Amino acid sequence: MIVSGSRSQSLAAALARELEQPLAAVEYDRFPDGELLASVPGFSASGADRAVIVASTVSSDAHLEVLQLQDAVREAGAEEVVTVLPYMGYGRQDEAFEAGQPVSSRAVARAISTGVDRVLTVNPHEKSVCDFFDPVATAVDAAGRLADPLPDDLVDPVFLSPDAGAIDLAETVRDAYGDGTGETDYFEKTRLSGEEVEISPSDTVVEGRDVVVTDDIIATGSTMSEAVAILHERGVDRVFVTCVHPLLTANAFTKLSRAGVEAIYGTDTIEGPASVVSVAPALATALETNY
Ligand code: R5P
């Protein structure tokens, strides 16, 4: 039975259809003091012995929901609990970057590990976060699907990443697009603050060409809008932006539109205006694979 967190309802439904499994009725309530109560009222009566919880941990509440749903289905008799974190929140704080900081992704992984038999997540910022979980945790690669919505008529395309860390994603999108022959390249990025980045361009000539820029996450949109601005300064024709996790906080969508992007294509690991590609088929395949 598929059990959905409140922020992943559309993906959970798509996954239930893909796997031909029932979708549990879930209730998300809040006590007068603000505390959450996520429950799965019909689970024990359903006779299901495996619960697959699908919940992107996009907020502190969403983290709490995962812990509660894991506990609720176990309490209701689930023999196996699998948690799918389409987007794993706090995944980018995978080390203590300054003295006194926590390794936040390890802290949340440890908490989730206490109530689950298997974990899946989609394109984490660093695959090594999977090692923070006690049960087997698998990183599912859904980046290839980002090529699906791109137009067929890209002109002499360049598949670019805004920093070296995302070049694998750009290559995956290039390989999945058309005959897989486009050029790939990456910019160098220095993060100045949470909302400010400095991008150093590469030597690739983009004048008159179409460029597809791919990153794992778009959060504030600062990284992407800087990259897009440089491309326009250099005479690019069209710019398409793709990412696995379209977090798009605050004014990110507007920022990118104003920077001159043709379209923003993301997946449904985060449900919002750019979630045009579903990761449900990739998750279904991974869930059906023994580990
Ligand atoms: C960081 O290295 C990630 O790959 C993304 O580039 C970053 O999280 C994007 O954040 P923002 O949209 O806030 O620039």
mmCIF file of C-alpha atoms and ligand atoms in Angstrom:
data_model
loop_
_atom_site.group_PDB
_atom_site.id
_atom_site.type_symbol
_atom_site.label_atom_id
_atom_site.label_comp_id
_atom_site.label_asym_id
_atom_site.label_seq_id
_atom_site.Cartn_x
_atom_site.Cartn_y
_atom_site.Cartn_z
ATOM 1 C CA MET A 1 0.000 0.000 0.000
ATOM 2 C CA ILE A 2 1.263 3.477 -0.910
ATOM 3 C CA VAL A 3 1.106 6.064 1.856
ATOM 4 C CA SER A 4 1.528 9.694 0.922
ATOM 5 C CA GLY A 5 3.070 12.560 2.844
ATOM 6 C CA SER A 6 1.100 15.785 2.476
ATOM 7 C CA ARG A 7 3.641 17.340 0.098
ATOM 8 C CA SER A 8 3.891 14.345 -2.283
ATOM 9 C CA GLN A 9 0.256 13.479 -2.930
ATOM 10 C CA SER A 10 0.370 13.658 -6.709
ATOM 11 C CA LEU A 11 3.571 11.617 -6.982
ATOM 12 C CA ALA A 12 2.260 9.016 -4.506
ATOM 13 C CA ALA A 13 -0.899 8.625 -6.598
ATOM 14 C CA ALA A 14 1.177 8.268 -9.777
ATOM 15 C CA LEU A 15 3.345 5.642 -8.090
ATOM 16 C CA ALA A 16 0.277 3.730 -6.874
ATOM 17 C CA ARG A 17 -0.998 3.648 -10.469
ATOM 18 C CA GLU A 18 2.414 2.619 -11.784
ATOM 19 C CA LEU A 19 2.693 -0.254 -9.276
ATOM 20 C CA GLU A 20 -1.042 -1.070 -9.372
ATOM 21 C CA GLN A 21 -1.131 -0.822 -5.591
ATOM 22 C CA PRO A 22 -3.788 0.822 -3.426
ATOM 23 C CA LEU A 23 -3.302 4.357 -2.175
ATOM 24 C CA ALA A 24 -3.931 4.648 1.559
ATOM 25 C CA ALA A 25 -6.313 7.220 3.009
ATOM 26 C CA VAL A 26 -4.112 9.552 5.044
ATOM 27 C CA GLU A 27 -5.155 12.301 7.431
ATOM 28 C CA TYR A 28 -2.949 15.234 8.323
ATOM 29 C CA ASP A 29 -4.255 16.974 11.422
ATOM 30 C CA ARG A 30 -2.876 19.525 13.831
ATOM 31 C CA PHE A 31 -3.552 19.833 17.554
ATOM 32 C CA PRO A 32 -4.510 23.242 18.963
ATOM 33 C CA ASP A 33 -0.943 23.687 20.254
ATOM 34 C CA GLY A 34 0.374 23.289 16.702
ATOM 35 C CA GLU A 35 1.659 19.723 16.976
ATOM 36 C CA LEU A 36 1.082 17.485 13.950
ATOM 37 C CA LEU A 37 -0.847 14.243 13.750
ATOM 38 C CA ALA A 38 -0.437 12.311 10.498
ATOM 39 C CA SER A 39 -2.388 9.054 10.500
ATOM 40 C CA VAL A 40 -3.423 6.190 8.237
ATOM 41 C CA PRO A 41 -6.828 5.190 9.653
ATOM 42 C CA GLY A 42 -7.684 2.251 7.386
ATOM 43 C CA PHE A 43 -4.284 0.630 7.177
ATOM 44 C CA SER A 44 -4.825 -2.292 9.573
ATOM 45 C CA ALA A 45 -8.167 -3.201 7.977
ATOM 46 C CA SER A 46 -6.597 -3.185 4.493
ATOM 47 C CA GLY A 47 -4.582 -6.334 5.175
ATOM 48 C CA ALA A 48 -1.482 -4.829 3.544
ATOM 49 C CA ASP A 49 1.810 -6.049 4.939
ATOM 50 C CA ARG A 50 4.084 -3.577 3.127
ATOM 51 C CA ALA A 51 3.780 0.168 3.396
ATOM 52 C CA VAL A 52 5.600 2.441 0.967
ATOM 53 C CA ILE A 53 5.658 5.962 2.375
ATOM 54 C CA VAL A 54 6.244 8.642 -0.251
ATOM 55 C CA ALA A 55 7.132 11.978 1.274
ATOM 56 C CA SER A 56 9.444 14.751 0.163
ATOM 57 C CA THR A 57 10.891 16.335 3.277
ATOM 58 C CA VAL A 58 10.606 19.922 2.096
ATOM 59 C CA SER A 59 10.009 21.363 5.576
ATOM 60 C CA SER A 60 10.426 20.549 9.260
ATOM 61 C CA ASP A 61 6.760 19.519 9.378
ATOM 62 C CA ALA A 62 7.295 17.177 6.445
ATOM 63 C CA HIS A 63 10.130 15.487 8.351
ATOM 64 C CA LEU A 64 7.842 14.997 11.339
ATOM 65 C CA GLU A 65 5.154 13.567 9.071
ATOM 66 C CA VAL A 66 7.543 10.896 7.790
ATOM 67 C CA LEU A 67 8.399 9.831 11.336
ATOM 68 C CA GLN A 68 4.736 9.698 12.290
ATOM 69 C CA LEU A 69 3.634 7.828 9.158
ATOM 70 C CA GLN A 70 6.400 5.259 9.621
ATOM 71 C CA ASP A 71 5.278 4.739 13.197
ATOM 72 C CA ALA A 72 1.585 4.649 12.316
ATOM 73 C CA VAL A 73 1.882 1.919 9.679
ATOM 74 C CA ARG A 74 4.149 -0.187 11.885
ATOM 75 C CA GLU A 75 1.672 0.212 14.732
ATOM 76 C CA ALA A 76 -1.085 -0.872 12.321
ATOM 77 C CA GLY A 77 0.769 -4.095 11.506
ATOM 78 C CA ALA A 78 2.971 -3.387 8.479
ATOM 79 C CA GLU A 79 5.700 -6.007 8.312
ATOM 80 C CA GLU A 80 7.848 -4.009 5.910
ATOM 81 C CA VAL A 81 8.134 -0.238 5.805
ATOM 82 C CA VAL A 82 9.814 1.405 2.834
ATOM 83 C CA THR A 83 10.269 5.167 2.823
ATOM 84 C CA VAL A 84 10.692 7.039 -0.429
ATOM 85 C CA LEU A 85 12.111 10.533 -0.007
ATOM 86 C CA PRO A 86 11.685 11.907 -3.542
ATOM 87 C CA TYR A 87 13.438 15.046 -2.305
ATOM 88 C CA MET A 88 15.536 14.623 0.804
ATOM 89 C CA GLY A 89 15.513 17.861 2.749
ATOM 90 C CA TYR A 90 18.705 18.937 4.516
ATOM 91 C CA GLY A 91 20.633 16.790 2.016
ATOM 92 C CA ARG A 92 22.963 19.658 1.117
ATOM 93 C CA GLN A 93 24.298 20.009 4.685
ATOM 94 C CA ASP A 94 26.203 16.736 4.321
ATOM 95 C CA GLU A 95 29.182 17.885 6.342
ATOM 96 C CA ALA A 96 29.975 20.441 9.020
ATOM 97 C CA PHE A 97 31.213 23.268 6.801
ATOM 98 C CA GLU A 98 32.221 25.366 9.809
ATOM 99 C CA ALA A 99 33.148 24.472 13.366
ATOM 100 C CA GLY A 100 30.086 23.927 15.509
ATOM 101 C CA GLN A 101 27.724 23.064 12.637
ATOM 102 C CA PRO A 102 25.742 19.811 12.496
ATOM 103 C CA VAL A 103 25.829 17.264 9.692
ATOM 104 C CA SER A 104 22.111 17.818 9.206
ATOM 105 C CA SER A 105 21.550 15.136 6.571
ATOM 106 C CA ARG A 106 23.095 12.546 8.897
ATOM 107 C CA ALA A 107 20.903 13.720 11.778
ATOM 108 C CA VAL A 108 17.667 13.381 9.772
ATOM 109 C CA ALA A 109 18.790 10.089 8.208
ATOM 110 C CA ARG A 110 19.393 8.652 11.670
ATOM 111 C CA ALA A 111 15.941 9.714 12.851
ATOM 112 C CA ILE A 112 14.216 8.234 9.784
ATOM 113 C CA SER A 113 16.289 5.026 10.062
ATOM 114 C CA THR A 114 14.701 4.125 13.367
ATOM 115 C CA GLY A 115 11.345 3.272 11.744
ATOM 116 C CA VAL A 116 12.091 1.897 8.287
ATOM 117 C CA ASP A 117 13.412 -1.199 6.501
ATOM 118 C CA ARG A 118 14.496 0.414 3.236
ATOM 119 C CA VAL A 119 14.933 3.951 1.913
ATOM 120 C CA LEU A 120 14.915 5.353 -1.607
ATOM 121 C CA THR A 121 15.693 8.891 -2.589
ATOM 122 C CA VAL A 122 15.967 10.608 -5.976
ATOM 123 C CA ASN A 123 19.193 12.274 -7.129
ATOM 124 C CA PRO A 124 20.476 13.424 -3.747
ATOM 125 C CA HIS A 125 22.940 16.322 -3.875
ATOM 126 C CA GLU A 126 25.687 13.820 -2.946
ATOM 127 C CA LYS A 127 25.084 10.069 -3.197
ATOM 128 C CA SER A 128 27.110 9.591 -0.017
ATOM 129 C CA VAL A 129 24.118 10.785 2.072
ATOM 130 C CA CYS A 130 22.701 7.281 1.498
ATOM 131 C CA ASP A 131 25.430 5.975 3.809
ATOM 132 C CA PHE A 132 23.923 7.951 6.685
ATOM 133 C CA PHE A 133 20.914 5.598 6.818
ATOM 134 C CA ASP A 134 21.081 2.316 8.764
ATOM 135 C CA PRO A 135 18.887 0.280 6.387
ATOM 136 C CA VAL A 136 19.767 0.027 2.707
ATOM 137 C CA ALA A 137 19.270 3.420 1.064
ATOM 138 C CA THR A 138 19.274 3.731 -2.726
ATOM 139 C CA ALA A 139 19.751 6.842 -4.866
ATOM 140 C CA VAL A 140 17.447 6.613 -7.882
ATOM 141 C CA ASP A 141 18.622 8.524 -10.962
ATOM 142 C CA ALA A 142 15.732 10.253 -12.711
ATOM 143 C CA ALA A 143 17.764 12.901 -14.566
ATOM 144 C CA GLY A 144 17.408 11.233 -17.973
ATOM 145 C CA ARG A 145 13.685 12.029 -17.981
ATOM 146 C CA LEU A 146 14.508 15.753 -17.989
ATOM 147 C CA ALA A 147 15.228 15.462 -21.706
ATOM 148 C CA ASP A 148 11.598 14.428 -22.409
ATOM 149 C CA PRO A 149 9.983 17.904 -22.465
ATOM 150 C CA LEU A 150 12.796 19.571 -24.447
ATOM 151 C CA PRO A 151 11.780 20.617 -27.975
ATOM 152 C CA ASP A 152 12.975 18.395 -30.818
ATOM 153 C CA ASP A 153 14.497 21.307 -32.726
ATOM 154 C CA LEU A 154 17.328 22.501 -30.447
ATOM 155 C CA VAL A 155 19.930 24.267 -32.573
ATOM 156 C CA ASP A 156 23.513 22.995 -32.138
ATOM 157 C CA PRO A 157 22.765 22.452 -28.438
ATOM 158 C CA VAL A 158 25.110 22.816 -25.493
ATOM 159 C CA PHE A 159 24.203 20.917 -22.317
ATOM 160 C CA LEU A 160 25.633 22.899 -19.479
ATOM 161 C CA SER A 161 25.781 22.659 -15.696
ATOM 162 C CA PRO A 162 26.169 25.799 -13.576
ATOM 163 C CA ASP A 163 28.935 24.140 -11.542
ATOM 164 C CA ALA A 164 31.282 21.171 -11.784
ATOM 165 C CA GLY A 165 29.179 19.132 -9.324
ATOM 166 C CA ALA A 166 26.254 18.869 -11.726
ATOM 167 C CA ILE A 167 28.129 17.976 -14.920
ATOM 168 C CA ASP A 168 27.016 14.323 -14.625
ATOM 169 C CA LEU A 169 23.400 15.494 -14.752
ATOM 170 C CA ALA A 170 24.070 17.652 -17.823
ATOM 171 C CA GLU A 171 25.714 14.651 -19.497
ATOM 172 C CA THR A 172 22.751 12.435 -18.597
ATOM 173 C CA VAL A 173 20.322 14.913 -20.167
ATOM 174 C CA ARG A 174 22.551 15.213 -23.261
ATOM 175 C CA ASP A 175 22.714 11.407 -23.610
ATOM 176 C CA ALA A 176 18.938 11.147 -23.286
ATOM 177 C CA TYR A 177 18.229 13.904 -25.838
ATOM 178 C CA GLY A 178 17.997 13.232 -29.575
ATOM 179 C CA ASP A 179 20.985 11.302 -30.900
ATOM 180 C CA GLY A 180 23.011 12.070 -27.752
ATOM 181 C CA THR A 181 25.686 14.041 -29.617
ATOM 182 C CA GLY A 182 25.394 17.545 -28.119
ATOM 183 C CA GLU A 183 28.326 19.271 -26.447
ATOM 184 C CA THR A 184 28.579 19.423 -22.633
ATOM 185 C CA ASP A 185 30.353 21.917 -20.405
ATOM 186 C CA TYR A 186 30.180 23.487 -16.944
ATOM 187 C CA PHE A 187 30.654 26.881 -15.330
ATOM 188 C CA GLU A 188 32.647 27.448 -12.136
ATOM 189 C CA LYS A 189 30.569 28.614 -9.179
ATOM 190 C CA THR A 190 31.579 30.351 -5.958
ATOM 191 C CA ARG A 191 28.851 30.742 -3.352
ATOM 192 C CA LEU A 192 29.144 34.126 -1.616
ATOM 193 C CA SER A 193 26.075 33.705 0.651
ATOM 194 C CA GLY A 194 22.782 31.807 0.802
ATOM 195 C CA GLU A 195 21.368 33.983 -1.982
ATOM 196 C CA GLU A 196 24.477 35.183 -3.799
ATOM 197 C CA VAL A 197 26.695 33.264 -6.170
ATOM 198 C CA GLU A 198 29.456 34.216 -8.573
ATOM 199 C CA ILE A 199 29.653 32.266 -11.817
ATOM 200 C CA SER A 200 32.756 32.114 -14.016
ATOM 201 C CA PRO A 201 31.912 31.157 -17.582
ATOM 202 C CA SER A 202 33.753 28.585 -19.671
ATOM 203 C CA ASP A 203 35.196 29.117 -23.173
ATOM 204 C CA THR A 204 32.416 27.290 -24.972
ATOM 205 C CA VAL A 205 30.950 29.455 -27.732
ATOM 206 C CA VAL A 206 27.202 29.765 -27.213
ATOM 207 C CA GLU A 207 26.406 32.538 -29.695
ATOM 208 C CA GLY A 208 23.399 31.598 -31.834
ATOM 209 C CA ARG A 209 23.055 28.220 -30.130
ATOM 210 C CA ASP A 210 20.416 26.741 -27.832
ATOM 211 C CA VAL A 211 21.602 25.894 -24.323
ATOM 212 C CA VAL A 212 20.096 23.505 -21.776
ATOM 213 C CA VAL A 213 21.282 24.239 -18.232
ATOM 214 C CA THR A 214 20.802 21.404 -15.727
ATOM 215 C CA ASP A 215 21.241 21.353 -11.970
ATOM 216 C CA ASP A 216 20.091 18.991 -9.233
ATOM 217 C CA ILE A 217 18.160 21.657 -7.298
ATOM 218 C CA ILE A 218 16.870 25.125 -8.008
ATOM 219 C CA ALA A 219 16.253 26.763 -4.632
ATOM 220 C CA THR A 220 16.522 30.564 -4.643
ATOM 221 C CA GLY A 221 17.266 30.518 -8.380
ATOM 222 C CA SER A 222 20.449 32.566 -7.830
ATOM 223 C CA THR A 223 22.749 29.987 -9.399
ATOM 224 C CA MET A 224 20.588 29.524 -12.474
ATOM 225 C CA SER A 225 19.780 33.185 -13.034
ATOM 226 C CA GLU A 226 23.497 34.093 -12.886
ATOM 227 C CA ALA A 227 24.288 31.355 -15.388
ATOM 228 C CA VAL A 228 21.452 32.426 -17.678
ATOM 229 C CA ALA A 229 22.542 36.090 -17.536
ATOM 230 C CA ILE A 230 26.049 35.140 -18.666
ATOM 231 C CA LEU A 231 24.665 33.063 -21.515
ATOM 232 C CA HIS A 232 22.599 36.013 -22.753
ATOM 233 C CA GLU A 233 25.618 38.345 -22.510
ATOM 234 C CA ARG A 234 27.351 35.890 -24.823
ATOM 235 C CA GLY A 235 24.632 35.870 -27.448
ATOM 236 C CA VAL A 236 22.890 32.573 -26.716
ATOM 237 C CA ASP A 237 19.710 31.911 -28.699
ATOM 238 C CA ARG A 238 17.301 30.030 -26.390
ATOM 239 C CA VAL A 239 17.978 28.863 -22.812
ATOM 240 C CA PHE A 240 16.072 25.942 -21.295
ATOM 241 C CA VAL A 241 16.489 25.255 -17.594
ATOM 242 C CA THR A 242 16.064 21.735 -16.208
ATOM 243 C CA CYS A 243 16.467 20.398 -12.693
ATOM 244 C CA VAL A 244 15.494 17.309 -10.732
ATOM 245 C CA HIS A 245 14.187 19.181 -7.679
ATOM 246 C CA PRO A 246 12.307 22.414 -8.523
ATOM 247 C CA LEU A 247 12.261 23.785 -4.981
ATOM 248 C CA LEU A 248 11.834 27.319 -6.368
ATOM 249 C CA THR A 249 11.644 29.179 -3.075
ATOM 250 C CA ALA A 250 10.290 32.741 -2.743
ATOM 251 C CA ASN A 251 10.635 34.604 -6.071
ATOM 252 C CA ALA A 252 12.834 32.024 -7.836
ATOM 253 C CA PHE A 253 10.388 31.372 -10.677
ATOM 254 C CA THR A 254 10.038 35.072 -11.426
ATOM 255 C CA LYS A 255 13.797 35.585 -11.139
ATOM 256 C CA LEU A 256 14.407 32.930 -13.778
ATOM 257 C CA SER A 257 11.661 34.141 -16.072
ATOM 258 C CA ARG A 258 13.067 37.678 -15.868
ATOM 259 C CA ALA A 259 16.555 36.327 -16.586
ATOM 260 C CA GLY A 260 15.208 35.173 -19.951
ATOM 261 C CA VAL A 261 14.654 31.430 -19.817
ATOM 262 C CA GLU A 262 12.473 29.829 -22.444
ATOM 263 C CA ALA A 263 11.077 27.208 -20.021
ATOM 264 C CA ILE A 264 11.805 25.574 -16.662
ATOM 265 C CA TYR A 265 11.417 21.796 -16.549
ATOM 266 C CA GLY A 266 11.618 19.890 -13.258
ATOM 267 C CA THR A 267 10.314 16.639 -11.837
ATOM 268 C CA ASP A 268 7.533 15.957 -9.354
ATOM 269 C CA THR A 269 9.909 15.217 -6.460
ATOM 270 C CA ILE A 270 8.679 18.671 -5.499
ATOM 271 C CA GLU A 271 5.165 19.436 -6.642
ATOM 272 C CA GLY A 272 4.822 22.891 -8.161
ATOM 273 C CA PRO A 273 4.646 24.961 -11.350
ATOM 274 C CA ALA A 274 7.748 23.379 -12.931
ATOM 275 C CA SER A 275 6.958 19.732 -12.100
ATOM 276 C CA VAL A 276 6.413 18.534 -15.650
ATOM 277 C CA VAL A 277 8.202 15.169 -15.497
ATOM 278 C CA SER A 278 7.221 12.323 -13.172
ATOM 279 C CA VAL A 279 9.790 10.229 -11.342
ATOM 280 C CA ALA A 280 7.097 7.591 -10.643
ATOM 281 C CA PRO A 281 8.302 5.160 -13.361
ATOM 282 C CA ALA A 282 11.915 5.332 -12.102
ATOM 283 C CA LEU A 283 10.753 4.807 -8.511
ATOM 284 C CA ALA A 284 8.497 1.907 -9.511
ATOM 285 C CA THR A 285 11.414 0.174 -11.233
ATOM 286 C CA ALA A 286 13.651 0.706 -8.198
ATOM 287 C CA LEU A 287 10.970 -0.541 -5.797
ATOM 288 C CA GLU A 288 10.500 -3.703 -7.842
ATOM 289 C CA THR A 289 14.229 -4.381 -7.825
ATOM 290 C CA ASN A 290 15.588 -6.574 -5.071
ATOM 291 C CA TYR A 291 18.244 -5.033 -2.930
HETATM 292 C C1 R5P B 1 24.459 23.375 -5.074
HETATM 293 O O1 R5P B 1 25.610 23.068 -5.347
HETATM 294 C C2 R5P B 1 23.304 22.850 -5.860
HETATM 295 O O2 R5P B 1 23.739 21.975 -6.855
HETATM 296 C C3 R5P B 1 22.494 23.954 -6.513
HETATM 297 O O3 R5P B 1 23.307 24.623 -7.465
HETATM 298 C C4 R5P B 1 22.030 24.945 -5.501
HETATM 299 O O4 R5P B 1 21.425 24.270 -4.433
HETATM 300 C C5 R5P B 1 21.053 25.906 -6.129
HETATM 301 O O5 R5P B 1 20.655 26.827 -5.152
HETATM 302 P P1 R5P B 1 20.113 28.261 -5.556
HETATM 303 O O6 R5P B 1 18.989 28.061 -6.520
HETATM 304 O O7 R5P B 1 19.677 28.854 -4.256
HETATM 305 O O8 R5P B 1 21.249 29.024 -6.164
#
